[in-house]
mmCIF file of C-alpha atoms and ligand atoms in Angstrom:
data_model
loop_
_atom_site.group_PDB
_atom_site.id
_atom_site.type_symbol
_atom_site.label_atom_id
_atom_site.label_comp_id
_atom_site.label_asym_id
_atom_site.label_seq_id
_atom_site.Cartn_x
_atom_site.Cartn_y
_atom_site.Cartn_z
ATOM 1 C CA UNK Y 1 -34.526 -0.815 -16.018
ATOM 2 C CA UNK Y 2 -32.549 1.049 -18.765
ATOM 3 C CA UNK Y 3 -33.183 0.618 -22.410
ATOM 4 C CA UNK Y 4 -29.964 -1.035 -23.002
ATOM 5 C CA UNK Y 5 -30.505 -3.904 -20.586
ATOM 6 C CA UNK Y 6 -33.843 -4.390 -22.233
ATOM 7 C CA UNK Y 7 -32.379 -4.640 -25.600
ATOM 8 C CA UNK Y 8 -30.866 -7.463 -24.062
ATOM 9 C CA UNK Y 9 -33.853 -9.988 -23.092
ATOM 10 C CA UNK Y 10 -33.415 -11.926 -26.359
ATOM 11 C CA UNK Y 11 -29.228 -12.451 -26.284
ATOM 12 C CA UNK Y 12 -28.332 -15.965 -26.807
ATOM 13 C CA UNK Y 13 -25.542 -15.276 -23.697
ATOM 14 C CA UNK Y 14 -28.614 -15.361 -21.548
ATOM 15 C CA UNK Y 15 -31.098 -18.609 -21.077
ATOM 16 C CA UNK Y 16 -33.511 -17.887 -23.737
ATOM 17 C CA UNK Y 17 -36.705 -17.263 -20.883
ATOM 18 C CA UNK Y 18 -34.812 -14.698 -19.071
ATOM 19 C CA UNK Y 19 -36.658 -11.308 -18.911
ATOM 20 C CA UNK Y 20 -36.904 -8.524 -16.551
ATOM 21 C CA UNK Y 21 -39.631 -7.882 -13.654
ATOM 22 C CA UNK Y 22 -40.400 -5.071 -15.266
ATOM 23 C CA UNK Y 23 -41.906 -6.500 -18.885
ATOM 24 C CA UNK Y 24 -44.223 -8.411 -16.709
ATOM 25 C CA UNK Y 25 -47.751 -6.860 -17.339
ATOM 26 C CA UNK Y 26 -50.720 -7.191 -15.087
ATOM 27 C CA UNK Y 27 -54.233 -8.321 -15.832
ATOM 28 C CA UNK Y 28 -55.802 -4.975 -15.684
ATOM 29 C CA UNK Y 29 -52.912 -4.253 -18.007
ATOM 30 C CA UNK Y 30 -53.573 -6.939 -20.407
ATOM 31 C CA UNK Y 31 -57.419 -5.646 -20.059
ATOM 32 C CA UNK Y 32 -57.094 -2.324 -20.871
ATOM 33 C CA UNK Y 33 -54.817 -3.071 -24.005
ATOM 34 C CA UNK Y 34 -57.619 -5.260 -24.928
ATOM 35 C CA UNK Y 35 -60.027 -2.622 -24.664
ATOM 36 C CA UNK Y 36 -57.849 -0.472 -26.288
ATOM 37 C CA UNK Y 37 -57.147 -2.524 -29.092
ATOM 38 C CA UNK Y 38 -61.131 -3.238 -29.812
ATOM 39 C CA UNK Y 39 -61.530 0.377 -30.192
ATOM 40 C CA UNK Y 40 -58.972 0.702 -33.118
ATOM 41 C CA UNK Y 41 -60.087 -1.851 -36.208
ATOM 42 C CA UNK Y 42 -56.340 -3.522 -36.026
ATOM 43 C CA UNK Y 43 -56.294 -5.855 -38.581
ATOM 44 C CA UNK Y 44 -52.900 -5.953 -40.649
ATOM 45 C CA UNK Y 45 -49.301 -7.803 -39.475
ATOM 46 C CA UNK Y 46 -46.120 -6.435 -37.818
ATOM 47 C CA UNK Y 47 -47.742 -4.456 -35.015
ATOM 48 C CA UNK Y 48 -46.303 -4.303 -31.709
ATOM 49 C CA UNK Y 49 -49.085 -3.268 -29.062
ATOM 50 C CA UNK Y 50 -48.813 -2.350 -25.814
ATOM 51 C CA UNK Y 51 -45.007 -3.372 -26.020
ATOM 52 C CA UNK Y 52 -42.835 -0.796 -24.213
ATOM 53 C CA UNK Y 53 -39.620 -2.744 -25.121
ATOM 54 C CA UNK Y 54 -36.897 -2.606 -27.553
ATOM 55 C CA UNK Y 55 -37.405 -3.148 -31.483
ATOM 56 C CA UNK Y 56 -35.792 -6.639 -30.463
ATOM 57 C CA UNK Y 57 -38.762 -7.920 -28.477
ATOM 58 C CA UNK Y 58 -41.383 -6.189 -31.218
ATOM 59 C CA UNK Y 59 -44.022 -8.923 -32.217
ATOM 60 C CA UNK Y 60 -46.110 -9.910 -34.940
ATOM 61 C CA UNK Y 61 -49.337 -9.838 -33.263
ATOM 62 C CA UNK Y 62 -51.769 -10.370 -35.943
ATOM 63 C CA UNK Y 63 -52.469 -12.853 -39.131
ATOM 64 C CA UNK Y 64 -50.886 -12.013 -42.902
ATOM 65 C CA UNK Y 65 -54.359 -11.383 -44.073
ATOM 66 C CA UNK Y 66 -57.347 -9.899 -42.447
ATOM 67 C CA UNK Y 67 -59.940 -11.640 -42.252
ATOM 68 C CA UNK Y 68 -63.448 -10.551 -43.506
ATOM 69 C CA UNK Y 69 -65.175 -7.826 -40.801
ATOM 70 C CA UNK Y 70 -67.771 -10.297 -39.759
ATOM 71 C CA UNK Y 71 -65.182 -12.583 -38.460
ATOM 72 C CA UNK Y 72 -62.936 -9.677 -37.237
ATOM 73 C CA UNK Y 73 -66.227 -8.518 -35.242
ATOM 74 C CA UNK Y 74 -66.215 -12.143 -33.448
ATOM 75 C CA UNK Y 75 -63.030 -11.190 -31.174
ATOM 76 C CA UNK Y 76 -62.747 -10.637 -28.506
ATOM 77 C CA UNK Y 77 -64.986 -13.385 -27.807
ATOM 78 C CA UNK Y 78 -67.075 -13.503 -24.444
ATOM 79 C CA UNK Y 79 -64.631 -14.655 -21.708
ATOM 80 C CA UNK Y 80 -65.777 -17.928 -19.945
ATOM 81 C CA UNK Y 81 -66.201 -17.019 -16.291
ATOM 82 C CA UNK Y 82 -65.148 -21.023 -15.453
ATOM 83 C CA UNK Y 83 -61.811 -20.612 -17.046
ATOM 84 C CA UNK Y 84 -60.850 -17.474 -15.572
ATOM 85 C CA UNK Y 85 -57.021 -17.413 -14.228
ATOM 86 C CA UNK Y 86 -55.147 -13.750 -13.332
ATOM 87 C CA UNK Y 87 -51.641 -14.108 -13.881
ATOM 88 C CA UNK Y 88 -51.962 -14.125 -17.402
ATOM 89 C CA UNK Y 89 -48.637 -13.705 -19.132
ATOM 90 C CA UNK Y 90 -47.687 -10.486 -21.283
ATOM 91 C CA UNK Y 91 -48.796 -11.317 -25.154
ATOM 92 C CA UNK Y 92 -45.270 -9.624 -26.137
ATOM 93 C CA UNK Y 93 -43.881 -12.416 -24.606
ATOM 94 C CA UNK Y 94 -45.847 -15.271 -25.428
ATOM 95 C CA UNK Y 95 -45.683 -13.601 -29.022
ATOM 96 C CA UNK Y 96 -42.015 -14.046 -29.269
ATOM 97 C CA UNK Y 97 -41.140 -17.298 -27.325
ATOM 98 C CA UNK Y 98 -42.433 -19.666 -29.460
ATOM 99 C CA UNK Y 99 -42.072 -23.532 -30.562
ATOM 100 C CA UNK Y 100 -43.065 -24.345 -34.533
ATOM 101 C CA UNK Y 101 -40.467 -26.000 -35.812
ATOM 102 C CA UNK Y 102 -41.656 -25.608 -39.559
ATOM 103 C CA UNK Y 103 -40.093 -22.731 -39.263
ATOM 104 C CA UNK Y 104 -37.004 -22.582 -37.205
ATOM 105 C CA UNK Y 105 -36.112 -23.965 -33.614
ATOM 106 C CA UNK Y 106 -35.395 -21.163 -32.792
ATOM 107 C CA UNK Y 107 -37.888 -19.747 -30.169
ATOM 108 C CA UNK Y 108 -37.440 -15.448 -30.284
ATOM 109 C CA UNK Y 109 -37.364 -16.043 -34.116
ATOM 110 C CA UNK Y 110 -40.477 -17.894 -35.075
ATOM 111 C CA UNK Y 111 -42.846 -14.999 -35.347
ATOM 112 C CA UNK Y 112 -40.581 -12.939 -37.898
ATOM 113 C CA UNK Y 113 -39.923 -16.357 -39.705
ATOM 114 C CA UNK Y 114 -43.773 -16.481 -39.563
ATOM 115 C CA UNK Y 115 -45.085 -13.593 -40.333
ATOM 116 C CA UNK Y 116 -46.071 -13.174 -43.499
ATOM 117 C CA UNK Y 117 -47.528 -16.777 -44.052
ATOM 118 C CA UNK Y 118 -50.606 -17.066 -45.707
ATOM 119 C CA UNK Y 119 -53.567 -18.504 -43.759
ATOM 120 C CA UNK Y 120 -56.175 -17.364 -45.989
ATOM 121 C CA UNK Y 121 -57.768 -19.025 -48.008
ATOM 122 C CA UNK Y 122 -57.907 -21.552 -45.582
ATOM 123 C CA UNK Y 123 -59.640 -25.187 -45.256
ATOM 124 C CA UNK Y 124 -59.404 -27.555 -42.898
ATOM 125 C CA UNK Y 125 -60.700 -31.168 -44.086
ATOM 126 C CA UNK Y 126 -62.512 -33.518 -41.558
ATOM 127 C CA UNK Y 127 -62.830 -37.331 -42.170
ATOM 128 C CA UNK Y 128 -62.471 -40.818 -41.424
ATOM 129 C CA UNK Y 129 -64.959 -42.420 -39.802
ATOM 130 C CA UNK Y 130 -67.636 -39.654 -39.549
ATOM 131 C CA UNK Y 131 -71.211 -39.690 -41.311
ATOM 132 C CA UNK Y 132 -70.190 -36.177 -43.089
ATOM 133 C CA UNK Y 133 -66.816 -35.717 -44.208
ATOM 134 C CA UNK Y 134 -66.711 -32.529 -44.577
ATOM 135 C CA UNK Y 135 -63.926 -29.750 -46.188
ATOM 136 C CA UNK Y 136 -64.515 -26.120 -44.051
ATOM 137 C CA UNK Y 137 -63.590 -22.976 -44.942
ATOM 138 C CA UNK Y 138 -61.697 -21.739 -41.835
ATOM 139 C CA UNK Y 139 -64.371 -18.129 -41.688
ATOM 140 C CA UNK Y 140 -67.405 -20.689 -42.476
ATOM 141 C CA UNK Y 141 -65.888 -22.829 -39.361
ATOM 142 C CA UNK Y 142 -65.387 -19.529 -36.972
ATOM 143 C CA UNK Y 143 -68.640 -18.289 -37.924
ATOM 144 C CA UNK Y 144 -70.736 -21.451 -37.725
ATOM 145 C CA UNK Y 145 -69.170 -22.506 -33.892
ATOM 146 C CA UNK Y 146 -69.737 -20.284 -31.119
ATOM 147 C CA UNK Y 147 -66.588 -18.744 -30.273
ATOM 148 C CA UNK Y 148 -65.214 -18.361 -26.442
ATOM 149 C CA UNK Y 149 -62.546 -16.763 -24.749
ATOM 150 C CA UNK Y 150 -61.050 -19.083 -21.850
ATOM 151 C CA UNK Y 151 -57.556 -18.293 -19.966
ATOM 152 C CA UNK Y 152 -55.803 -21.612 -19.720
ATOM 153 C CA UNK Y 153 -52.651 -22.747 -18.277
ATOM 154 C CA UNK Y 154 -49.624 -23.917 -20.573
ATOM 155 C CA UNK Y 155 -46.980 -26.317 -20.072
ATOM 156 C CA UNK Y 156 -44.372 -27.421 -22.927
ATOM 157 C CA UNK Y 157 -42.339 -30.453 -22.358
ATOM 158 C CA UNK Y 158 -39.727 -28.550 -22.436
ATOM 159 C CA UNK Y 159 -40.383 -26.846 -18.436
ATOM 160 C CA UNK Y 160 -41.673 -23.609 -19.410
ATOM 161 C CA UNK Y 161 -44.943 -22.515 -18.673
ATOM 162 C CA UNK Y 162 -47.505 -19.467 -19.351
ATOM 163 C CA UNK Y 163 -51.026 -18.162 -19.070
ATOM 164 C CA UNK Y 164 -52.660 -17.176 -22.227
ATOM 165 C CA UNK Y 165 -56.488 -16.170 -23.068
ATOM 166 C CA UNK Y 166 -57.428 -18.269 -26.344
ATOM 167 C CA UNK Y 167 -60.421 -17.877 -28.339
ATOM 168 C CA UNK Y 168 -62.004 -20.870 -30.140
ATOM 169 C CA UNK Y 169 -64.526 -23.551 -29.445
ATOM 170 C CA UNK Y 170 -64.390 -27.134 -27.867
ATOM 171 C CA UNK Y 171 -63.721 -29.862 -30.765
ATOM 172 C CA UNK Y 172 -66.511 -31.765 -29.534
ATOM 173 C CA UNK Y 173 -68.629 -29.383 -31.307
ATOM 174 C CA UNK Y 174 -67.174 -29.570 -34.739
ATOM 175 C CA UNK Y 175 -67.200 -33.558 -33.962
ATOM 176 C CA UNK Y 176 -70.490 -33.888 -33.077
ATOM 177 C CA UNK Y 177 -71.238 -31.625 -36.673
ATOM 178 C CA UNK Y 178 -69.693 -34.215 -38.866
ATOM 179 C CA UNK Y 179 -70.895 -36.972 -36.769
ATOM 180 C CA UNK Y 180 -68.262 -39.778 -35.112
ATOM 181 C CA UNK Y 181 -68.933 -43.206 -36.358
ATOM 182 C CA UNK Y 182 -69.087 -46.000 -33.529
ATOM 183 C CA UNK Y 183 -65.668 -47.613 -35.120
ATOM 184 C CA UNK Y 184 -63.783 -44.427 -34.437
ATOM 185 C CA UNK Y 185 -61.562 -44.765 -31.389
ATOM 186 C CA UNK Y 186 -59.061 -42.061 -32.312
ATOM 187 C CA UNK Y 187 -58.393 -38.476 -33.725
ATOM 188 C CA UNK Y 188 -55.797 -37.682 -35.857
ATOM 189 C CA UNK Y 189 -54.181 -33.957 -36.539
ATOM 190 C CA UNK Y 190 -52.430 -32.980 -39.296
ATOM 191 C CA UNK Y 191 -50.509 -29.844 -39.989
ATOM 192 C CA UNK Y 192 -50.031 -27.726 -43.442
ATOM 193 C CA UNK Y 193 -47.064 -28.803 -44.871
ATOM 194 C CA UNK Y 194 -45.633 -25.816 -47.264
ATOM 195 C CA UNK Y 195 -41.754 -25.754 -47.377
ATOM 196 C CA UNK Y 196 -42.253 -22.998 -49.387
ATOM 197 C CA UNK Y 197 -43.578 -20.623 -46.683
ATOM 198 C CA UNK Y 198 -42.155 -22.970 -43.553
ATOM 199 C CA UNK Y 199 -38.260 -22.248 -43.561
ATOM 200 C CA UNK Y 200 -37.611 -25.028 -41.329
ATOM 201 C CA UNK Y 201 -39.544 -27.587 -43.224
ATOM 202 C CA UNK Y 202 -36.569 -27.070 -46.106
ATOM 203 C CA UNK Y 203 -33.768 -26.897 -44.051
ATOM 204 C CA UNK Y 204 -34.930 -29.934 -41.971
ATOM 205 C CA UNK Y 205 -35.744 -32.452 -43.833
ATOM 206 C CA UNK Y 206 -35.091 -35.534 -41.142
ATOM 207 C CA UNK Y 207 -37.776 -34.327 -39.281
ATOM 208 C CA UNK Y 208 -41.268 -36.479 -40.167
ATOM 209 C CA UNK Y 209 -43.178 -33.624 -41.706
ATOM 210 C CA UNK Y 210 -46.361 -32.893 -41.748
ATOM 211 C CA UNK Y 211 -46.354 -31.982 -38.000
ATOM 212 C CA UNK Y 212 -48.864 -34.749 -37.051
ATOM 213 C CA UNK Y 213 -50.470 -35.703 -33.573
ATOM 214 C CA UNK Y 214 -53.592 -37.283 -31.934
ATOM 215 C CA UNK Y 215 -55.987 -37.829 -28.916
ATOM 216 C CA UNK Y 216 -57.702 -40.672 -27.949
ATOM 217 C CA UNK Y 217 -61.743 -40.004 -29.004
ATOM 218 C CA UNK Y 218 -62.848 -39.218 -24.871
ATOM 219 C CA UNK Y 219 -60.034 -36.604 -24.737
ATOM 220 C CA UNK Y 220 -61.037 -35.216 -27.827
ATOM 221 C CA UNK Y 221 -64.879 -34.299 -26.691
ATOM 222 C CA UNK Y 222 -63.350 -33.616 -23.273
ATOM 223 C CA UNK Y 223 -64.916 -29.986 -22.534
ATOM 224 C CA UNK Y 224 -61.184 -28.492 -22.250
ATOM 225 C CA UNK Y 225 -60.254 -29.519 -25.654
ATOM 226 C CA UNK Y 226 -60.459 -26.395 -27.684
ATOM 227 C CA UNK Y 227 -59.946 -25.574 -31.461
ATOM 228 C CA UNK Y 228 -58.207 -21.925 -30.964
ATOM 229 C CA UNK Y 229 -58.814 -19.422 -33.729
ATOM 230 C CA UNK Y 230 -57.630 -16.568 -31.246
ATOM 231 C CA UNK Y 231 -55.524 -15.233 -28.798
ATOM 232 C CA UNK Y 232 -55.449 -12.018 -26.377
ATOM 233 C CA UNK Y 233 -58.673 -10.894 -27.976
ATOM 234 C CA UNK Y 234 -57.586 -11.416 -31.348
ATOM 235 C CA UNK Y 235 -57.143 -13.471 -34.431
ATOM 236 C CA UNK Y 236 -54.235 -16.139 -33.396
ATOM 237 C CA UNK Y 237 -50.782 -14.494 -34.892
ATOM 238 C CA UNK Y 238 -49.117 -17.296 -37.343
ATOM 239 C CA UNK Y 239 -46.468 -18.131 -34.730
ATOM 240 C CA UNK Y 240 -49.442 -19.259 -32.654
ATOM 241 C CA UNK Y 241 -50.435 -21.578 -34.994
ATOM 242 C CA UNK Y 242 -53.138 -19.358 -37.491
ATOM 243 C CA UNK Y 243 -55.483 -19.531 -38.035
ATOM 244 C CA UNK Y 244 -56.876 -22.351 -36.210
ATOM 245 C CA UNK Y 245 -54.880 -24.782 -33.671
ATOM 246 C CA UNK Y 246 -55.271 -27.508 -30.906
ATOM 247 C CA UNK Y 247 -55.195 -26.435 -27.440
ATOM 248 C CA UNK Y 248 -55.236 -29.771 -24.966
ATOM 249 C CA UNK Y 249 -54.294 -27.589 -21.083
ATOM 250 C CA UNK Y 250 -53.736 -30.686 -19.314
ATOM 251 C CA UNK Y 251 -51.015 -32.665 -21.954
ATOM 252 C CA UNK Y 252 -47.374 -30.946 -22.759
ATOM 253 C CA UNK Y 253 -46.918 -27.925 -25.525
ATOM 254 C CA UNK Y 254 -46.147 -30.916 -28.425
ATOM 255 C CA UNK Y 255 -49.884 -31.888 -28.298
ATOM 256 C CA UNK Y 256 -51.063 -28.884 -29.128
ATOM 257 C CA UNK Y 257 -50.828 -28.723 -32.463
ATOM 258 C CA UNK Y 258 -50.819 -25.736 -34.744
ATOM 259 C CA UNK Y 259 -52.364 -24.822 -38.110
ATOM 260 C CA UNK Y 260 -54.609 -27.779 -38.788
ATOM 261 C CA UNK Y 261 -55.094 -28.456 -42.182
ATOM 262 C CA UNK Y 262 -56.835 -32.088 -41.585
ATOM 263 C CA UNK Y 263 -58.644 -33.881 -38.886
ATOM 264 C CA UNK Y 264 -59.495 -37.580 -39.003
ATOM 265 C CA UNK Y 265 -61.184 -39.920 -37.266
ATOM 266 C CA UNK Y 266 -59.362 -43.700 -37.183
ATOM 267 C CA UNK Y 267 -59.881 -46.317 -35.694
ATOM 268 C CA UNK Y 268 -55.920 -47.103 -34.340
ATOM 269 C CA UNK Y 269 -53.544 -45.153 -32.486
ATOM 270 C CA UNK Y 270 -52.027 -42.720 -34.948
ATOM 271 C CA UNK Y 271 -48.493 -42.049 -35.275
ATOM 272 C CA UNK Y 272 -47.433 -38.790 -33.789
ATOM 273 C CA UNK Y 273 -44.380 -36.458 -34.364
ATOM 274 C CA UNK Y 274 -42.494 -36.738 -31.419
ATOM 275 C CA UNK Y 275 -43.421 -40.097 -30.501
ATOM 276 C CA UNK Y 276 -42.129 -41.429 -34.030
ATOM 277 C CA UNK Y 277 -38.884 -39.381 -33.861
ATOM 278 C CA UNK Y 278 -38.178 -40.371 -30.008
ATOM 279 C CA UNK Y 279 -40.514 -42.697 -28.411
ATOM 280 C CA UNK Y 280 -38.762 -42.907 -24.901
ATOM 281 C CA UNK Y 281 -39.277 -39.384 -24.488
ATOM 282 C CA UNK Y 282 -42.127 -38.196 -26.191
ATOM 283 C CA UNK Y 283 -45.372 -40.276 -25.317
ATOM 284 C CA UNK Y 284 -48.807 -40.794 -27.212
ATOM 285 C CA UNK Y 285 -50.687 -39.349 -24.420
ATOM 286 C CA UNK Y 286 -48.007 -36.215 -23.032
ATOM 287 C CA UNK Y 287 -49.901 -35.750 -19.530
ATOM 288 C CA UNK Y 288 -48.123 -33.492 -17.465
ATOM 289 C CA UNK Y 289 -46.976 -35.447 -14.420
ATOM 290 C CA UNK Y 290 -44.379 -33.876 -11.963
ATOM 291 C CA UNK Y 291 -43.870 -37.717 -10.862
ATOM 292 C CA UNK Y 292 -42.266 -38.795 -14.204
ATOM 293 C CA UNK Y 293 -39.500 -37.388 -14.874
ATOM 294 C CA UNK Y 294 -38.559 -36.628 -19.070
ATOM 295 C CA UNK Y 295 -35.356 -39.317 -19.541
ATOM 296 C CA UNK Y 296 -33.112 -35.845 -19.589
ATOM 297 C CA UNK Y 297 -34.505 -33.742 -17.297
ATOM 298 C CA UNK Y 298 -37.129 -33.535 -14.173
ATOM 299 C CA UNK Y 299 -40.548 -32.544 -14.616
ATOM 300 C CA UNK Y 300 -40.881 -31.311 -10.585
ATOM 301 C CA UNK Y 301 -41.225 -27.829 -11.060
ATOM 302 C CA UNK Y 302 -41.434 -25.371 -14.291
ATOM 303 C CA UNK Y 303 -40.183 -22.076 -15.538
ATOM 304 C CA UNK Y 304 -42.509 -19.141 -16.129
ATOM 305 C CA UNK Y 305 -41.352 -17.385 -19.087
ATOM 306 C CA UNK Y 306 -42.663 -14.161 -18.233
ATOM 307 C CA UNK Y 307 -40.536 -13.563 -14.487
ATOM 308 C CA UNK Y 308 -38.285 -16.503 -14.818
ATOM 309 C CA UNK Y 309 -39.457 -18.292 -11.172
ATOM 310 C CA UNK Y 310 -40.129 -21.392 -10.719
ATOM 311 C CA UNK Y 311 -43.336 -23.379 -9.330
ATOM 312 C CA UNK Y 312 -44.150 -26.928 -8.493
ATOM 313 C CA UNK Y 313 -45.698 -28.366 -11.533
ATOM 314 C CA UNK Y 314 -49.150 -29.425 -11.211
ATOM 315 C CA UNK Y 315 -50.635 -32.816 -11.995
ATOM 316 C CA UNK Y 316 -52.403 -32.435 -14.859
ATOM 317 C CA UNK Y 317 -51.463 -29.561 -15.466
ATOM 318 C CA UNK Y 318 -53.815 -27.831 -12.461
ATOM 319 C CA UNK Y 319 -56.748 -29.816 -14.623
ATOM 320 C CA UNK Y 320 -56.624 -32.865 -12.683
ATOM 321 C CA UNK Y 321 -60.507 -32.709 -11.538
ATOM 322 C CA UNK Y 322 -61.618 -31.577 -15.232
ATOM 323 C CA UNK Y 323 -59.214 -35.354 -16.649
ATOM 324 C CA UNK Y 324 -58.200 -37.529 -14.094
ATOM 325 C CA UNK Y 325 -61.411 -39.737 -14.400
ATOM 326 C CA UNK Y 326 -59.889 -40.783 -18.015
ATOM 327 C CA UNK Y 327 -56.566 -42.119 -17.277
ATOM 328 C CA UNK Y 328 -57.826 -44.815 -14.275
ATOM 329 C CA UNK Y 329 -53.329 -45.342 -13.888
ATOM 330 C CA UNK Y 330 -52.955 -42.264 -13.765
ATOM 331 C CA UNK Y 331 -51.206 -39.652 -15.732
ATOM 332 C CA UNK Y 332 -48.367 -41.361 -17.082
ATOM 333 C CA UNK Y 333 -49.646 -45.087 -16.679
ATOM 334 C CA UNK Y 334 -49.737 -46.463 -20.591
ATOM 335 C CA UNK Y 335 -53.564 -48.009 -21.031
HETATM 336 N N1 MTE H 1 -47.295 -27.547 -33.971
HETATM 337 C C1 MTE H 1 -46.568 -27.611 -35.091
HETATM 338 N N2 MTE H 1 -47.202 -27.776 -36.256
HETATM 339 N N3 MTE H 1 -45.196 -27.543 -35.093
HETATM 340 C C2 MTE H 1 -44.503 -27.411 -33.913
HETATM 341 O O1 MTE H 1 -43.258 -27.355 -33.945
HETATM 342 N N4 MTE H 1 -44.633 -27.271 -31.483
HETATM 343 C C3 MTE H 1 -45.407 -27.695 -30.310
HETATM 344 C C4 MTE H 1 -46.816 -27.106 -30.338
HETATM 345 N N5 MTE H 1 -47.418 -27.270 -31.650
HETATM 346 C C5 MTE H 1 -45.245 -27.363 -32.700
HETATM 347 C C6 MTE H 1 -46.665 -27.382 -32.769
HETATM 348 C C7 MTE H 1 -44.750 -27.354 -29.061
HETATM 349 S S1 MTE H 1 -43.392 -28.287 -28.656
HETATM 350 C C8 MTE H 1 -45.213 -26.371 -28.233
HETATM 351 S S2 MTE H 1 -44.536 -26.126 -26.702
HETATM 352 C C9 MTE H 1 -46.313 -25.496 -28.625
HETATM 353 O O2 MTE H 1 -46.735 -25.726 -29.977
HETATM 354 C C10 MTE H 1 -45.935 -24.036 -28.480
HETATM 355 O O3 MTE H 1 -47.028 -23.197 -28.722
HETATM 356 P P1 MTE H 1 -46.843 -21.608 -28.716
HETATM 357 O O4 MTE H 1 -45.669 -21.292 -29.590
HETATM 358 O O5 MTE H 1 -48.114 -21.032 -29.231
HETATM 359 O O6 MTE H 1 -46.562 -21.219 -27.297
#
């Protein structure tokens, strides 16, 4: 593949997923990068590991700020041998095909929009109906819960689909900290809301900002549901959602929100993003389910992002036996 046509991946002339065979990268790959990258204290913005592509494709892989060595130390994180998957996609690519719309809508752009946003200090507030309300810094919160690494399959709404290693730890931990009140049937997420660091936030101001979402209280202290500090190894990247972020496998991209500022637990079904701005297409729960088709396109099959081909979409997501038992209609049926 000459250097030219690589310079090309990211041309709006071709559909915005297209890349070549050859950017793919393996799992020993991805392995030995990480190894690599442990052995070198990497801790400031604007690097681009590991890619042998144009300056086009070059990634932000890292945070604004570095966080303090103790919490750099955490990563990478033991990698859970139960959530183990090979074909993990290249982190160039996940780095630069991204959907956070507080910055632009446009996916190769987010993490240079992104990267110099300011996730530290941090805090992430969590209340409602818990016996501690409780305001965490985000290194007390990454120090205090054991972190993880598990490789998890991910499928946006949208039909595209990777494989990415996170870091973090389930939110049933940080629940079970603060203590859920029996009254609570709900959790709500809510995302930082800074138009003066989110481009998109100023320039779109129909949209129903703060990015906001939710889970229903069993999906929440479902063992899958992770709070992701981390990514590849590392510290997440702000595009990812820095420096902490939801990460539900078995429910489309839009439930996974990004840089939570504030968790609460209610009592009702909370309002969410997309379901408030288009409620025939965007549901509370976002299962993925091959069998319902979105209202303007199918849901079938999906698009890997890293080699462009196309698979059957999974029930579930692939997570079917780890969720199925709490949706009794199934994955689209509305309780
Ligand atoms: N969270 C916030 N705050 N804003 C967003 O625009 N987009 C969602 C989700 N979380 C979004 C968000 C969508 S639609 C997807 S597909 C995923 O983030 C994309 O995550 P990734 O960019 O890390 O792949």
């Amino acid at each position: 593949m000459s250097k030219n046509r690589r310079r090309t991946i990211w041309r709006p002339s071709k559909p915005s997923w297209w890349t070549p065979e050859s950017a793919a990268t393996d799992e020993a790959r991805y392995r030995s990068r990480r190894r690599f990258m442990q052995s070198f204290a990497l801790g400031s913005a604007a690097i681009a590991l590991g890619c042998d592509c144009g300056p086009r494709e070059a990634a932000t892989l890292r945070p604004a700020q570095p966080s303090p060595p103790e919490v750099l130390n955490l990563y990478p994180a033991q990698a859970s041998p139960s959530h183990r998957i090979d074909e993990v996609t290249p982190e160039n690519i996940a780095a630069t095909y991204n959907n956070f719309y507080e910055f632009t809508t446009d996916k190769a752009r987010v993490h240079e929009l992104a990267a110099g946003f300011r996730t530290r200090p941090w805090q992430v507030e969590v209340t409602g109906l818990v016996d501690t309300p409780t305001t965490f810094d985000i290194d007390d919160l990454v120090r205090r819960f054991p972190l993880e690494e598990r490789t998890y399959r991910f499928r946006c709404v949208e039909a595209w689909a990777m494989v990415v290693p996170w870091t973090g730890f389930p939110l049933a931990r940080l629940l079970e900290a603060v203590g859920v009140q029996s009254g609570a049937r709900y959790v709500r997420m809510v995302t930082a809301n800074d138009p003066e660091q989110m481009p998109g936030i100023r320039s779109q101001g129909w949209y129903p900002w703060p990015y906001h979402e939710g889970l229903r209280l069993d999906e929440a202290m479902n063992d899958l549901t992770l709070l992701a500090t981390g990514i590849y190894g590392h510290e997440l990247p702000p595009q990812h959602g820095a420096p902490i972020r939801l990460v539900v496998p078995w429910k489309y991209g839009f439930k996974n929100i990004k840089s939570i500022v504030k968790i609460e637990l209610v009592a009702e079904e909370p309002p969410t993003f997309w379901h408030t701005l288009a409620a025939s297409e965007y549901g509370f729960y976002g299962n993925v389910d091959p069998g319902t088709p979105h209202p303007r396109w199918s849901q079938a099959s999906e698009r890997r992002i890293d080699d462009g081909s196309r698979q059957p979409t999974l029930v579930y997501n692939g997570y079917e036996e780890q969720v199925a038992s709490l949706y009794p209609g199934g994955p689209s049926a509305t309780p």
